[in-house]
Amino acid sequence: MAAAVASLYRRVLPSPPAVDFASPEGKRLFAEALSAGTMEGFFSLISCFQTQSEPAFCGLASLAVVLNALAIDPGRRWKGPWRWFDESMLDCCELLDKVKAQGITFGKVACLAHCSGAKVQSFRANRATINDFRSHLVRCVSSQDCHLIASYHRKPLQQTGTGHFSPIGGYHAGQDMALIFDGARFKYPPHWVPLPLP
Amino acid sequence: MAAAVASLYRRVLPSPPAVDFASPEGKRLFAEALSAGTMEGFFSLISCFQTQSEPAFCGLASLAVVLNALAIDPGRRWKGPWRWFDESMLDCCELLDKVKAQGITFGKVACLAHCSGAKVQSFRANRATINDFRSHLVRCVSSQDCHLIASYHRKPLQQTGTGHFSPIGGYHAGQDMALIFDGARFKYPPHWVPLPLP
């Protein structure tokens, strides 16, 4: 006999603090941020937004999305004749099997981004203020050639899970909220979160 | 000795007739359509937008994106504890190996959508006018609970390839253009196309 193992269809997004991207309030935030010019990076980013293919691949998926959004040529094939970044190709700084079992560290994601051909600037929360973070974020969301991947803990957002990586797809200055494109799309939809919280 | 086989990093999007989603003109069309209320389905759709995993999986990928966007529970596991539609799970109307080799017909995509739990209305171009198509499209892009998958030939768009399936993510009434979310993202980015053309 085998015990029944529960399976899940998504989780309810704890809101507040998050605001669902596709809710009326999420759409309002989006339209306002679009008008304000802080959604410039959004277009290329969501054109490449992808579901993470393994529960512990949030770092690799975030990076594959951003590398494709930046139109960086991986210089090797993905499938058929096509060159395109996929999580399975991000294997230069850490063994994929190890990432699959344990996830990946902040430093290794930065290493992978660098060795995949991106220009990387990394900022650690304990060595930067929220104002530093906000100014980097505003610079990225206001341009098309820069994307920001955040490494954060899900707990302050009242979400299940622990450490997580997600690309940030936009910023609403008036309400000081960032738009998180969570690669665990089978769990949570994209959502806006208050910047001071995570 | 083996002949070198060429590999490719994307194709240049023939423009016109298409307009790149992330270009200044594409962004203008987007902002105008958003204000006009014909981008309502966009939010849930791009939250689930995915790269097709095989060259001939455009029909399956379009369907997986739309089934997830409609929040239809597949009733069976994808990975880990999660229930989520993936192309590999769409195997009830046609053998996956056959789709991989030959692609899939319009009728089989409709069959798959139906047996996956969607309410399906299918319209064939030879039995409907462009005005019929436009009115169905406007109805879908103006709501969150309906999505349209188009089956079309790439040739009138001057694109390489032949028959293709893509979900439609929005409509610009003033310029009579539809926003195509092409699952072959390694080839073409999302783009606006004139409705009379395809």
mmCIF file of N, CA, C and O in Angstrom, chain B residues 69-129:
data_model
loop_
_atom_site.group_PDB
_atom_site.id
_atom_site.type_symbol
_atom_site.label_atom_id
_atom_site.label_comp_id
_atom_site.label_asym_id
_atom_site.label_seq_id
_atom_site.Cartn_x
_atom_site.Cartn_y
_atom_site.Cartn_z
ATOM 1 N N ALA B 69 -3.507 29.808 -18.946
ATOM 2 C CA ALA B 69 -4.033 31.174 -18.806
ATOM 3 C C ALA B 69 -5.495 31.149 -18.348
ATOM 4 O O ALA B 69 -5.937 32.038 -17.613
ATOM 5 N N LEU B 70 -6.236 30.141 -18.775
ATOM 6 C CA LEU B 70 -7.640 30.001 -18.374
ATOM 7 C C LEU B 70 -7.781 29.364 -16.991
ATOM 8 O O LEU B 70 -8.899 29.178 -16.494
ATOM 9 N N ALA B 71 -6.639 29.024 -16.373
ATOM 10 C CA ALA B 71 -6.619 28.389 -15.046
ATOM 11 C C ALA B 71 -7.423 27.100 -15.023
ATOM 12 O O ALA B 71 -8.175 26.818 -14.080
ATOM 13 N N ILE B 72 -7.270 26.317 -16.082
ATOM 14 C CA ILE B 72 -7.897 24.993 -16.114
ATOM 15 C C ILE B 72 -6.958 24.000 -15.423
ATOM 16 O O ILE B 72 -5.777 23.935 -15.746
ATOM 17 N N ASP B 73 -7.508 23.303 -14.462
ATOM 18 C CA ASP B 73 -6.732 22.314 -13.704
ATOM 19 C C ASP B 73 -6.637 21.030 -14.527
ATOM 20 O O ASP B 73 -7.665 20.427 -14.857
ATOM 21 N N PRO B 74 -5.410 20.598 -14.866
ATOM 22 C CA PRO B 74 -5.289 19.381 -15.689
ATOM 23 C C PRO B 74 -5.731 18.111 -14.950
ATOM 24 O O PRO B 74 -5.926 17.064 -15.582
ATOM 25 N N GLY B 75 -5.835 18.206 -13.620
ATOM 26 C CA GLY B 75 -6.302 17.035 -12.869
ATOM 27 C C GLY B 75 -5.255 15.948 -12.750
ATOM 28 O O GLY B 75 -5.554 14.835 -12.318
ATOM 29 N N ARG B 76 -4.053 16.243 -13.139
ATOM 30 C CA ARG B 76 -2.956 15.278 -12.961
ATOM 31 C C ARG B 76 -1.654 16.069 -12.813
ATOM 32 O O ARG B 76 -1.567 17.223 -13.205
ATOM 33 N N ARG B 77 -0.663 15.396 -12.262
ATOM 34 C CA ARG B 77 0.592 16.073 -11.956
ATOM 35 C C ARG B 77 1.415 16.397 -13.176
ATOM 36 O O ARG B 77 1.459 15.613 -14.127
ATOM 37 N N TRP B 78 2.148 17.487 -13.042
ATOM 38 C CA TRP B 78 3.167 17.841 -14.045
ATOM 39 C C TRP B 78 4.533 17.469 -13.458
ATOM 40 O O TRP B 78 5.114 16.457 -13.813
ATOM 41 N N LYS B 79 5.031 18.268 -12.497
ATOM 42 C CA LYS B 79 6.295 17.957 -11.820
ATOM 43 C C LYS B 79 6.110 18.217 -10.335
ATOM 44 O O LYS B 79 5.335 19.092 -9.952
ATOM 45 N N GLY B 80 6.869 17.504 -9.517
ATOM 46 C CA GLY B 80 6.729 17.637 -8.071
ATOM 47 C C GLY B 80 5.264 17.423 -7.737
ATOM 48 O O GLY B 80 4.598 16.568 -8.328
ATOM 49 N N PRO B 81 4.718 18.205 -6.815
ATOM 50 C CA PRO B 81 3.306 18.030 -6.462
ATOM 51 C C PRO B 81 2.375 18.818 -7.393
ATOM 52 O O PRO B 81 1.161 18.770 -7.222
ATOM 53 N N TRP B 82 2.917 19.537 -8.363
ATOM 54 C CA TRP B 82 2.149 20.546 -9.084
ATOM 55 C C TRP B 82 1.390 20.029 -10.292
ATOM 56 O O TRP B 82 1.917 19.292 -11.103
ATOM 57 N N ARG B 83 0.152 20.497 -10.398
ATOM 58 C CA ARG B 83 -0.658 20.220 -11.589
ATOM 59 C C ARG B 83 -0.575 21.457 -12.487
ATOM 60 O O ARG B 83 -0.872 22.580 -12.042
ATOM 61 N N TRP B 84 -0.188 21.248 -13.723
ATOM 62 C CA TRP B 84 0.077 22.381 -14.622
ATOM 63 C C TRP B 84 0.179 21.814 -16.033
ATOM 64 O O TRP B 84 0.732 20.727 -16.207
ATOM 65 N N PHE B 85 -0.364 22.521 -17.026
ATOM 66 C CA PHE B 85 -0.310 21.981 -18.386
ATOM 67 C C PHE B 85 1.050 22.211 -19.037
ATOM 68 O O PHE B 85 1.606 23.311 -18.998
ATOM 69 N N ASP B 86 1.534 21.157 -19.625
ATOM 70 C CA ASP B 86 2.773 21.163 -20.380
ATOM 71 C C ASP B 86 2.463 20.442 -21.700
ATOM 72 O O ASP B 86 1.573 19.586 -21.749
ATOM 73 N N GLU B 87 3.197 20.790 -22.741
ATOM 74 C CA GLU B 87 2.933 20.168 -24.048
ATOM 75 C C GLU B 87 2.917 18.636 -23.969
ATOM 76 O O GLU B 87 2.126 17.988 -24.648
ATOM 77 N N SER B 88 3.822 18.083 -23.136
ATOM 78 C CA SER B 88 3.954 16.625 -23.069
ATOM 79 C C SER B 88 2.708 15.952 -22.500
ATOM 80 O O SER B 88 2.545 14.737 -22.595
ATOM 81 N N MET B 89 1.817 16.750 -21.872
ATOM 82 C CA MET B 89 0.599 16.178 -21.280
ATOM 83 C C MET B 89 -0.573 16.204 -22.255
ATOM 84 O O MET B 89 -1.656 15.699 -21.945
ATOM 85 N N LEU B 90 -0.371 16.803 -23.421
ATOM 86 C CA LEU B 90 -1.472 16.938 -24.385
ATOM 87 C C LEU B 90 -1.423 15.783 -25.390
ATOM 88 O O LEU B 90 -1.014 15.936 -26.537
ATOM 89 N N ASP B 91 -1.862 14.630 -24.931
ATOM 90 C CA ASP B 91 -1.677 13.425 -25.740
ATOM 91 C C ASP B 91 -2.969 12.647 -25.955
ATOM 92 O O ASP B 91 -2.935 11.460 -26.240
ATOM 93 N N CYS B 92 -4.117 13.314 -25.807
ATOM 94 C CA CYS B 92 -5.350 12.504 -25.888
ATOM 95 C C CYS B 92 -5.917 12.336 -27.299
ATOM 96 O O CYS B 92 -6.650 11.390 -27.542
ATOM 97 N N CYS B 93 -5.610 13.211 -28.248
ATOM 98 C CA CYS B 93 -6.230 13.117 -29.578
ATOM 99 C C CYS B 93 -5.258 12.682 -30.670
ATOM 100 O O CYS B 93 -5.668 12.300 -31.764
ATOM 101 N N GLU B 94 -3.975 12.774 -30.371
ATOM 102 C CA GLU B 94 -2.964 12.433 -31.372
ATOM 103 C C GLU B 94 -1.728 11.958 -30.629
ATOM 104 O O GLU B 94 -1.439 12.434 -29.528
ATOM 105 N N LEU B 95 -0.981 11.015 -31.227
ATOM 106 C CA LEU B 95 0.240 10.544 -30.582
ATOM 107 C C LEU B 95 1.292 11.647 -30.579
ATOM 108 O O LEU B 95 1.516 12.291 -31.609
ATOM 109 N N LEU B 96 1.935 11.848 -29.444
ATOM 110 C CA LEU B 96 2.945 12.912 -29.345
ATOM 111 C C LEU B 96 4.070 12.731 -30.363
ATOM 112 O O LEU B 96 4.553 13.706 -30.929
ATOM 113 N N ASP B 97 4.484 11.471 -30.589
ATOM 114 C CA ASP B 97 5.566 11.234 -31.555
ATOM 115 C C ASP B 97 5.161 11.646 -32.962
ATOM 116 O O ASP B 97 5.985 12.130 -33.734
ATOM 117 N N LYS B 98 3.881 11.474 -33.264
ATOM 118 C CA LYS B 98 3.397 11.884 -34.583
ATOM 119 C C LYS B 98 3.402 13.416 -34.681
ATOM 120 O O LYS B 98 3.790 13.982 -35.709
ATOM 121 N N VAL B 99 2.971 14.082 -33.611
ATOM 122 C CA VAL B 99 2.973 15.555 -33.611
ATOM 123 C C VAL B 99 4.408 16.070 -33.742
ATOM 124 O O VAL B 99 4.675 17.018 -34.492
ATOM 125 N N LYS B 100 5.319 15.407 -33.046
ATOM 126 C CA LYS B 100 6.730 15.813 -33.085
ATOM 127 C C LYS B 100 7.280 15.730 -34.512
ATOM 128 O O LYS B 100 8.074 16.577 -34.934
ATOM 129 N N ALA B 101 6.853 14.711 -35.237
ATOM 130 C CA ALA B 101 7.366 14.505 -36.598
ATOM 131 C C ALA B 101 6.630 15.334 -37.633
ATOM 132 O O ALA B 101 7.223 15.830 -38.588
ATOM 133 N N GLN B 102 5.319 15.508 -37.452
ATOM 134 C CA GLN B 102 4.503 16.077 -38.532
ATOM 135 C C GLN B 102 3.723 17.319 -38.147
ATOM 136 O O GLN B 102 3.032 17.905 -38.985
ATOM 137 N N GLY B 103 3.765 17.717 -36.888
ATOM 138 C CA GLY B 103 2.890 18.798 -36.456
ATOM 139 C C GLY B 103 1.481 18.265 -36.220
ATOM 140 O O GLY B 103 1.278 17.054 -36.135
ATOM 141 N N ILE B 104 0.521 19.158 -36.115
ATOM 142 C CA ILE B 104 -0.837 18.755 -35.747
ATOM 143 C C ILE B 104 -1.844 19.553 -36.568
ATOM 144 O O ILE B 104 -1.561 20.675 -36.989
ATOM 145 N N THR B 105 -2.991 18.960 -36.802
ATOM 146 C CA THR B 105 -4.016 19.639 -37.600
ATOM 147 C C THR B 105 -4.879 20.551 -36.717
ATOM 148 O O THR B 105 -4.933 20.393 -35.493
ATOM 149 N N PHE B 106 -5.567 21.454 -37.374
ATOM 150 C CA PHE B 106 -6.521 22.350 -36.722
ATOM 151 C C PHE B 106 -7.555 21.546 -35.926
ATOM 152 O O PHE B 106 -7.835 21.832 -34.759
ATOM 153 N N GLY B 107 -8.091 20.513 -36.556
ATOM 154 C CA GLY B 107 -9.127 19.701 -35.908
ATOM 155 C C GLY B 107 -8.626 18.999 -34.654
ATOM 156 O O GLY B 107 -9.341 18.923 -33.648
ATOM 157 N N LYS B 108 -7.397 18.526 -34.696
ATOM 158 C CA LYS B 108 -6.833 17.818 -33.544
ATOM 159 C C LYS B 108 -6.531 18.783 -32.388
ATOM 160 O O LYS B 108 -6.636 18.412 -31.219
ATOM 161 N N VAL B 109 -6.139 20.020 -32.718
ATOM 162 C CA VAL B 109 -5.924 21.012 -31.655
ATOM 163 C C VAL B 109 -7.256 21.315 -30.960
ATOM 164 O O VAL B 109 -7.331 21.374 -29.729
ATOM 165 N N ALA B 110 -8.317 21.458 -31.753
ATOM 166 C CA ALA B 110 -9.648 21.699 -31.175
ATOM 167 C C ALA B 110 -10.064 20.510 -30.304
ATOM 168 O O ALA B 110 -10.617 20.685 -29.207
ATOM 169 N N CYS B 111 -9.788 19.306 -30.780
ATOM 170 C CA CYS B 111 -10.106 18.079 -30.028
ATOM 171 C C CYS B 111 -9.363 18.069 -28.688
ATOM 172 O O CYS B 111 -9.944 17.809 -27.628
ATOM 173 N N LEU B 112 -8.080 18.387 -28.733
ATOM 174 C CA LEU B 112 -7.247 18.416 -27.528
ATOM 175 C C LEU B 112 -7.725 19.469 -26.529
ATOM 176 O O LEU B 112 -7.714 19.244 -25.319
ATOM 177 N N ALA B 113 -8.104 20.643 -27.047
ATOM 178 C CA ALA B 113 -8.592 21.711 -26.167
ATOM 179 C C ALA B 113 -9.851 21.234 -25.454
ATOM 180 O O ALA B 113 -10.012 21.419 -24.243
ATOM 181 N N HIS B 114 -10.724 20.599 -26.205
ATOM 182 C CA HIS B 114 -11.976 20.086 -25.654
ATOM 183 C C HIS B 114 -11.706 19.018 -24.588
ATOM 184 O O HIS B 114 -12.245 19.084 -23.478
ATOM 185 N N CYS B 115 -10.861 18.057 -24.914
ATOM 186 C CA CYS B 115 -10.661 16.957 -23.957
ATOM 187 C C CYS B 115 -9.787 17.379 -22.779
ATOM 188 O O CYS B 115 -9.687 16.659 -21.790
ATOM 189 N N SER B 116 -9.181 18.574 -22.857
ATOM 190 C CA SER B 116 -8.420 19.114 -21.715
ATOM 191 C C SER B 116 -9.297 19.960 -20.794
ATOM 192 O O SER B 116 -8.821 20.469 -19.776
ATOM 193 N N GLY B 117 -10.550 20.136 -21.166
ATOM 194 C CA GLY B 117 -11.468 20.818 -20.266
ATOM 195 C C GLY B 117 -11.868 22.225 -20.676
ATOM 196 O O GLY B 117 -12.569 22.911 -19.927
ATOM 197 N N ALA B 118 -11.442 22.662 -21.872
ATOM 198 C CA ALA B 118 -11.825 24.011 -22.328
ATOM 199 C C ALA B 118 -13.161 23.963 -23.066
ATOM 200 O O ALA B 118 -13.529 22.939 -23.648
ATOM 201 N N LYS B 119 -13.889 25.060 -23.002
ATOM 202 C CA LYS B 119 -15.046 25.221 -23.881
ATOM 203 C C LYS B 119 -14.505 25.744 -25.209
ATOM 204 O O LYS B 119 -13.851 26.789 -25.241
ATOM 205 N N VAL B 120 -14.772 25.030 -26.280
ATOM 206 C CA VAL B 120 -14.123 25.338 -27.553
ATOM 207 C C VAL B 120 -15.131 25.778 -28.608
ATOM 208 O O VAL B 120 -16.197 25.164 -28.775
ATOM 209 N N GLN B 121 -14.815 26.873 -29.297
ATOM 210 C CA GLN B 121 -15.530 27.243 -30.515
ATOM 211 C C GLN B 121 -14.482 27.305 -31.610
ATOM 212 O O GLN B 121 -13.483 28.024 -31.459
ATOM 213 N N SER B 122 -14.679 26.564 -32.690
ATOM 214 C CA SER B 122 -13.681 26.634 -33.759
ATOM 215 C C SER B 122 -14.303 27.243 -35.018
ATOM 216 O O SER B 122 -15.471 27.010 -35.329
ATOM 217 N N PHE B 123 -13.523 28.054 -35.678
ATOM 218 C CA PHE B 123 -13.965 28.769 -36.878
ATOM 219 C C PHE B 123 -12.941 28.539 -37.969
ATOM 220 O O PHE B 123 -11.741 28.772 -37.753
ATOM 221 N N ARG B 124 -13.414 28.111 -39.115
ATOM 222 C CA ARG B 124 -12.501 27.911 -40.246
ATOM 223 C C ARG B 124 -12.614 29.091 -41.198
ATOM 224 O O ARG B 124 -13.713 29.592 -41.452
ATOM 225 N N ALA B 125 -11.454 29.527 -41.696
ATOM 226 C CA ALA B 125 -11.401 30.737 -42.528
ATOM 227 C C ALA B 125 -12.314 30.628 -43.761
ATOM 228 O O ALA B 125 -12.899 31.619 -44.189
ATOM 229 N N ASN B 126 -12.457 29.419 -44.292
ATOM 230 C CA ASN B 126 -13.273 29.285 -45.512
ATOM 231 C C ASN B 126 -14.777 29.266 -45.225
ATOM 232 O O ASN B 126 -15.591 29.202 -46.136
ATOM 233 N N ARG B 127 -15.109 29.291 -43.931
ATOM 234 C CA ARG B 127 -16.540 29.317 -43.583
ATOM 235 C C ARG B 127 -16.894 30.565 -42.776
ATOM 236 O O ARG B 127 -17.957 30.636 -42.168
ATOM 237 N N ALA B 128 -15.976 31.519 -42.709
ATOM 238 C CA ALA B 128 -16.245 32.747 -41.951
ATOM 239 C C ALA B 128 -15.581 33.919 -42.675
ATOM 240 O O ALA B 128 -14.612 33.727 -43.412
ATOM 241 N N THR B 129 -16.101 35.098 -42.471
ATOM 242 C CA THR B 129 -15.512 36.289 -43.098
ATOM 243 C C THR B 129 -14.497 36.906 -42.137
ATOM 244 O O THR B 129 -14.445 36.557 -40.946
#
